[in-house]
């Protein structure tokens, strides 16, 4: 089985678990981008590239390029929810290249798509934080033991003042606690 090494080992199967988790979150909110920015295919291309990897294809330049393109689409979007949806798709493709280095910033590759999806839910409910909290709970329940095992190899998610960062930290804590 192919693995990548750094501060610890990650197998391709583990990277596929992480990528699946991010892709599921991005899939749930991609329509927000596509409705807000019709005609821009970049986030969908990134999500498709993520699913190709999840489904057994080798990770290639495709995931890297489409991830960057989706993040550029996020910068071009004028609406916060659309920006977050595009970034989620980019994060899903980038998850195939999660680095096995013990840095808190790597946790974003695992959990930011789910946190962004929760924030999109809040925005759709007029900014209601209870909606985001409920979506974080759904994301916690969707996490597999394999995903949690990978997450626990990393330091805690970095603290943040922005809402996506707060949601990501809440999800991180819940997954590590086994709650």
PDB file of C-alpha atoms in Angstrom:
ATOM      1  CA  UNK A   1       0.000   0.000   0.000  1.00  0.00           C
ATOM      2  CA  UNK A   2       1.359   3.416  -0.936  1.00  0.00           C
ATOM      3  CA  UNK A   3       2.063   5.820   1.899  1.00  0.00           C
ATOM      4  CA  UNK A   4       3.372   9.313   2.385  1.00  0.00           C
ATOM      5  CA  UNK A   5       5.730  10.149   5.203  1.00  0.00           C
ATOM      6  CA  UNK A   6       6.606  13.206   7.209  1.00  0.00           C
ATOM      7  CA  UNK A   7       6.213  13.458  10.957  1.00  0.00           C
ATOM      8  CA  UNK A   8       4.070  10.316  10.665  1.00  0.00           C
ATOM      9  CA  UNK A   9       2.660   8.065   7.956  1.00  0.00           C
ATOM     10  CA  UNK A  10      -0.541   8.508   5.969  1.00  0.00           C
ATOM     11  CA  UNK A  11      -1.698   5.783   3.622  1.00  0.00           C
ATOM     12  CA  UNK A  12      -3.500   6.453   0.367  1.00  0.00           C
ATOM     13  CA  UNK A  13      -6.561   4.767   1.891  1.00  0.00           C
ATOM     14  CA  UNK A  14      -6.450   7.248   4.788  1.00  0.00           C
ATOM     15  CA  UNK A  15      -6.104  10.153   2.369  1.00  0.00           C
ATOM     16  CA  UNK A  16      -9.145   8.842   0.517  1.00  0.00           C
ATOM     17  CA  UNK A  17     -11.109   8.776   3.803  1.00  0.00           C
ATOM     18  CA  UNK A  18     -10.176  12.404   4.475  1.00  0.00           C
ATOM     19  CA  UNK A  19     -10.956  13.431   0.909  1.00  0.00           C
ATOM     20  CA  UNK A  20     -14.329  11.657   1.008  1.00  0.00           C
ATOM     21  CA  UNK A  21     -15.260  13.484   4.206  1.00  0.00           C
ATOM     22  CA  UNK A  22     -14.395  16.879   2.708  1.00  0.00           C
ATOM     23  CA  UNK A  23     -16.051  16.015  -0.623  1.00  0.00           C
ATOM     24  CA  UNK A  24     -19.298  15.018   1.092  1.00  0.00           C
ATOM     25  CA  UNK A  25     -19.452  18.403   2.787  1.00  0.00           C
ATOM     26  CA  UNK A  26     -18.597  20.256  -0.423  1.00  0.00           C
ATOM     27  CA  UNK A  27     -21.165  18.282  -2.406  1.00  0.00           C
ATOM     28  CA  UNK A  28     -23.891  19.371   0.008  1.00  0.00           C
ATOM     29  CA  UNK A  29     -23.236  23.080  -0.618  1.00  0.00           C
ATOM     30  CA  UNK A  30     -21.914  23.257  -4.189  1.00  0.00           C
ATOM     31  CA  UNK A  31     -25.374  24.328  -5.389  1.00  0.00           C
ATOM     32  CA  UNK A  32     -24.964  27.533  -3.351  1.00  0.00           C
ATOM     33  CA  UNK A  33     -22.006  28.538  -5.494  1.00  0.00           C
ATOM     34  CA  UNK A  34     -23.595  27.413  -8.734  1.00  0.00           C
ATOM     35  CA  UNK A  35     -26.772  29.385  -8.005  1.00  0.00           C
ATOM     36  CA  UNK A  36     -24.821  32.454  -6.906  1.00  0.00           C
ATOM     37  CA  UNK A  37     -22.242  32.347  -9.698  1.00  0.00           C
ATOM     38  CA  UNK A  38     -23.824  30.525 -12.627  1.00  0.00           C
ATOM     39  CA  UNK A  39     -21.512  29.451 -15.405  1.00  0.00           C
ATOM     40  CA  UNK A  40     -18.301  29.142 -13.369  1.00  0.00           C
ATOM     41  CA  UNK A  41     -17.262  25.476 -13.536  1.00  0.00           C
ATOM     42  CA  UNK A  42     -14.166  25.680 -11.320  1.00  0.00           C
ATOM     43  CA  UNK A  43     -15.601  24.459  -7.992  1.00  0.00           C
ATOM     44  CA  UNK A  44     -17.470  21.581  -9.667  1.00  0.00           C
ATOM     45  CA  UNK A  45     -14.249  20.553 -11.444  1.00  0.00           C
ATOM     46  CA  UNK A  46     -12.439  20.498  -8.081  1.00  0.00           C
ATOM     47  CA  UNK A  47     -15.162  18.407  -6.500  1.00  0.00           C
ATOM     48  CA  UNK A  48     -15.116  16.010  -9.449  1.00  0.00           C
ATOM     49  CA  UNK A  49     -11.330  15.693  -9.097  1.00  0.00           C
ATOM     50  CA  UNK A  50     -11.735  14.912  -5.397  1.00  0.00           C
ATOM     51  CA  UNK A  51     -14.278  12.175  -6.151  1.00  0.00           C
ATOM     52  CA  UNK A  52     -11.976  10.675  -8.796  1.00  0.00           C
ATOM     53  CA  UNK A  53      -9.314  10.250  -6.123  1.00  0.00           C
ATOM     54  CA  UNK A  54     -11.833   8.916  -3.591  1.00  0.00           C
ATOM     55  CA  UNK A  55     -13.017   6.379  -6.168  1.00  0.00           C
ATOM     56  CA  UNK A  56      -9.528   4.944  -6.571  1.00  0.00           C
ATOM     57  CA  UNK A  57      -7.721   7.076  -9.142  1.00  0.00           C
ATOM     58  CA  UNK A  58      -4.177   8.135  -8.389  1.00  0.00           C
ATOM     59  CA  UNK A  59      -3.771  11.577  -6.927  1.00  0.00           C
ATOM     60  CA  UNK A  60      -2.360  13.746  -9.640  1.00  0.00           C
ATOM     61  CA  UNK A  61      -1.819  17.307 -10.681  1.00  0.00           C
ATOM     62  CA  UNK A  62      -5.573  17.399 -11.403  1.00  0.00           C
ATOM     63  CA  UNK A  63      -6.437  17.672  -7.702  1.00  0.00           C
ATOM     64  CA  UNK A  64      -3.869  20.417  -7.128  1.00  0.00           C
ATOM     65  CA  UNK A  65      -4.823  22.508 -10.158  1.00  0.00           C
ATOM     66  CA  UNK A  66      -8.578  22.261  -9.682  1.00  0.00           C
ATOM     67  CA  UNK A  67      -8.207  23.032  -5.978  1.00  0.00           C
ATOM     68  CA  UNK A  68      -6.348  26.237  -6.752  1.00  0.00           C
ATOM     69  CA  UNK A  69      -8.898  27.130  -9.415  1.00  0.00           C
ATOM     70  CA  UNK A  70     -11.794  26.619  -6.991  1.00  0.00           C
ATOM     71  CA  UNK A  71     -10.070  28.829  -4.433  1.00  0.00           C
ATOM     72  CA  UNK A  72      -9.678  31.496  -7.116  1.00  0.00           C
ATOM     73  CA  UNK A  73     -13.399  31.155  -7.862  1.00  0.00           C
ATOM     74  CA  UNK A  74     -14.059  31.717  -4.156  1.00  0.00           C
ATOM     75  CA  UNK A  75     -12.105  34.971  -4.273  1.00  0.00           C
ATOM     76  CA  UNK A  76     -14.120  36.058  -7.321  1.00  0.00           C
ATOM     77  CA  UNK A  77     -17.511  35.328  -5.718  1.00  0.00           C
ATOM     78  CA  UNK A  78     -19.270  38.353  -4.313  1.00  0.00           C
ATOM     79  CA  UNK A  79     -21.438  36.535  -1.769  1.00  0.00           C
ATOM     80  CA  UNK A  80     -20.039  34.977   1.408  1.00  0.00           C
ATOM     81  CA  UNK A  81     -22.010  31.749   1.077  1.00  0.00           C
ATOM     82  CA  UNK A  82     -20.859  31.301  -2.537  1.00  0.00           C
ATOM     83  CA  UNK A  83     -17.253  31.975  -1.503  1.00  0.00           C
ATOM     84  CA  UNK A  84     -17.472  29.348   1.209  1.00  0.00           C
ATOM     85  CA  UNK A  85     -19.045  26.791  -1.129  1.00  0.00           C
ATOM     86  CA  UNK A  86     -16.288  27.269  -3.712  1.00  0.00           C
ATOM     87  CA  UNK A  87     -13.635  27.056  -1.019  1.00  0.00           C
ATOM     88  CA  UNK A  88     -15.203  23.819   0.246  1.00  0.00           C
ATOM     89  CA  UNK A  89     -14.856  22.285  -3.211  1.00  0.00           C
ATOM     90  CA  UNK A  90     -11.252  23.445  -3.369  1.00  0.00           C
ATOM     91  CA  UNK A  91     -10.603  22.022   0.081  1.00  0.00           C
ATOM     92  CA  UNK A  92     -12.033  18.673  -1.018  1.00  0.00           C
ATOM     93  CA  UNK A  93      -9.613  18.423  -3.938  1.00  0.00           C
ATOM     94  CA  UNK A  94      -6.717  19.629  -1.771  1.00  0.00           C
ATOM     95  CA  UNK A  95      -7.453  16.981   0.861  1.00  0.00           C
ATOM     96  CA  UNK A  96      -5.849  14.408  -1.430  1.00  0.00           C
ATOM     97  CA  UNK A  97      -2.578  16.170  -0.643  1.00  0.00           C
ATOM     98  CA  UNK A  98      -2.944  16.429   3.132  1.00  0.00           C
ATOM     99  CA  UNK A  99       0.612  16.576   4.471  1.00  0.00           C
ATOM    100  CA  UNK A 100       1.712  14.230   7.238  1.00  0.00           C
ATOM    101  CA  UNK A 101       3.307  17.057   9.195  1.00  0.00           C
ATOM    102  CA  UNK A 102       2.375  17.921  12.737  1.00  0.00           C
ATOM    103  CA  UNK A 103       0.972  21.406  12.149  1.00  0.00           C
ATOM    104  CA  UNK A 104      -2.389  22.687  13.292  1.00  0.00           C
ATOM    105  CA  UNK A 105      -2.949  24.335   9.914  1.00  0.00           C
ATOM    106  CA  UNK A 106      -3.226  20.870   8.314  1.00  0.00           C
ATOM    107  CA  UNK A 107      -6.446  20.284  10.273  1.00  0.00           C
ATOM    108  CA  UNK A 108      -8.147  22.696   7.880  1.00  0.00           C
ATOM    109  CA  UNK A 109      -7.647  20.188   5.069  1.00  0.00           C
ATOM    110  CA  UNK A 110      -9.634  17.684   7.103  1.00  0.00           C
ATOM    111  CA  UNK A 111     -12.390  19.821   8.673  1.00  0.00           C
ATOM    112  CA  UNK A 112     -12.722  23.215   6.972  1.00  0.00           C
ATOM    113  CA  UNK A 113     -15.143  22.020   4.276  1.00  0.00           C
ATOM    114  CA  UNK A 114     -17.533  20.750   6.960  1.00  0.00           C
ATOM    115  CA  UNK A 115     -17.150  23.964   8.972  1.00  0.00           C
ATOM    116  CA  UNK A 116     -17.762  26.068   5.853  1.00  0.00           C
ATOM    117  CA  UNK A 117     -20.887  24.046   5.060  1.00  0.00           C
ATOM    118  CA  UNK A 118     -22.127  24.698   8.595  1.00  0.00           C
ATOM    119  CA  UNK A 119     -21.523  28.427   8.162  1.00  0.00           C
ATOM    120  CA  UNK A 120     -23.409  28.371   4.865  1.00  0.00           C
ATOM    121  CA  UNK A 121     -26.313  26.803   6.746  1.00  0.00           C
ATOM    122  CA  UNK A 122     -26.166  29.587   9.322  1.00  0.00           C
ATOM    123  CA  UNK A 123     -26.152  32.239   6.630  1.00  0.00           C
ATOM    124  CA  UNK A 124     -29.148  30.616   4.954  1.00  0.00           C
ATOM    125  CA  UNK A 125     -30.965  30.807   8.286  1.00  0.00           C
ATOM    126  CA  UNK A 126     -30.315  34.501   8.784  1.00  0.00           C
ATOM    127  CA  UNK A 127     -27.076  33.969  10.727  1.00  0.00           C
ATOM    128  CA  UNK A 128     -28.601  31.614  13.292  1.00  0.00           C
ATOM    129  CA  UNK A 129     -25.667  29.978  15.153  1.00  0.00           C
ATOM    130  CA  UNK A 130     -27.898  27.117  16.323  1.00  0.00           C
ATOM    131  CA  UNK A 131     -28.151  25.968  12.699  1.00  0.00           C
ATOM    132  CA  UNK A 132     -24.355  25.901  12.403  1.00  0.00           C
ATOM    133  CA  UNK A 133     -24.049  23.996  15.660  1.00  0.00           C
ATOM    134  CA  UNK A 134     -26.580  21.419  14.452  1.00  0.00           C
ATOM    135  CA  UNK A 135     -24.691  21.012  11.172  1.00  0.00           C
ATOM    136  CA  UNK A 136     -21.429  20.537  13.074  1.00  0.00           C
ATOM    137  CA  UNK A 137     -23.133  17.794  15.060  1.00  0.00           C
ATOM    138  CA  UNK A 138     -24.198  16.132  11.795  1.00  0.00           C
ATOM    139  CA  UNK A 139     -20.611  16.384  10.541  1.00  0.00           C
ATOM    140  CA  UNK A 140     -19.383  14.817  13.777  1.00  0.00           C
ATOM    141  CA  UNK A 141     -21.749  11.879  13.360  1.00  0.00           C
ATOM    142  CA  UNK A 142     -20.683  11.440   9.737  1.00  0.00           C
ATOM    143  CA  UNK A 143     -17.009  11.112  10.670  1.00  0.00           C
ATOM    144  CA  UNK A 144     -15.662   7.576  10.547  1.00  0.00           C
ATOM    145  CA  UNK A 145     -13.275   6.103  13.114  1.00  0.00           C
ATOM    146  CA  UNK A 146     -10.592   6.167  10.391  1.00  0.00           C
ATOM    147  CA  UNK A 147     -11.069   9.903   9.909  1.00  0.00           C
ATOM    148  CA  UNK A 148     -10.814  10.527  13.643  1.00  0.00           C
ATOM    149  CA  UNK A 149      -7.656   8.406  13.777  1.00  0.00           C
ATOM    150  CA  UNK A 150      -6.046  10.598  11.126  1.00  0.00           C
ATOM    151  CA  UNK A 151      -7.242  13.805  12.825  1.00  0.00           C
ATOM    152  CA  UNK A 152      -5.719  12.773  16.160  1.00  0.00           C
ATOM    153  CA  UNK A 153      -2.252  12.674  14.585  1.00  0.00           C
ATOM    154  CA  UNK A 154      -2.409  16.449  14.235  1.00  0.00           C
ATOM    155  CA  UNK A 155      -2.413  19.229  16.838  1.00  0.00           C
ATOM    156  CA  UNK A 156      -5.713  20.897  17.690  1.00  0.00           C
ATOM    157  CA  UNK A 157      -7.236  23.158  15.052  1.00  0.00           C
ATOM    158  CA  UNK A 158      -5.904  26.700  15.306  1.00  0.00           C
ATOM    159  CA  UNK A 159      -8.036  29.171  17.198  1.00  0.00           C
ATOM    160  CA  UNK A 160      -9.789  31.770  15.112  1.00  0.00           C
ATOM    161  CA  UNK A 161     -11.985  34.811  15.468  1.00  0.00           C
ATOM    162  CA  UNK A 162     -13.959  34.087  12.311  1.00  0.00           C
ATOM    163  CA  UNK A 163     -17.046  31.907  12.465  1.00  0.00           C
ATOM    164  CA  UNK A 164     -15.769  29.183  10.130  1.00  0.00           C
ATOM    165  CA  UNK A 165     -12.692  28.831  12.322  1.00  0.00           C
ATOM    166  CA  UNK A 166     -14.851  28.651  15.442  1.00  0.00           C
ATOM    167  CA  UNK A 167     -17.036  25.964  13.871  1.00  0.00           C
ATOM    168  CA  UNK A 168     -13.955  24.038  12.778  1.00  0.00           C
ATOM    169  CA  UNK A 169     -12.533  24.174  16.314  1.00  0.00           C
ATOM    170  CA  UNK A 170     -15.844  22.962  17.734  1.00  0.00           C
ATOM    171  CA  UNK A 171     -15.917  20.034  15.301  1.00  0.00           C
ATOM    172  CA  UNK A 172     -12.290  19.225  16.037  1.00  0.00           C
ATOM    173  CA  UNK A 173     -12.919  19.164  19.787  1.00  0.00           C
ATOM    174  CA  UNK A 174     -16.044  17.033  19.418  1.00  0.00           C
ATOM    175  CA  UNK A 175     -14.298  14.478  17.201  1.00  0.00           C
ATOM    176  CA  UNK A 176     -11.284  14.202  19.508  1.00  0.00           C
ATOM    177  CA  UNK A 177     -13.528  13.836  22.543  1.00  0.00           C
ATOM    178  CA  UNK A 178     -15.499  11.091  20.902  1.00  0.00           C
ATOM    179  CA  UNK A 179     -18.647  13.058  21.728  1.00  0.00           C
TER     180      UNK A 179
END
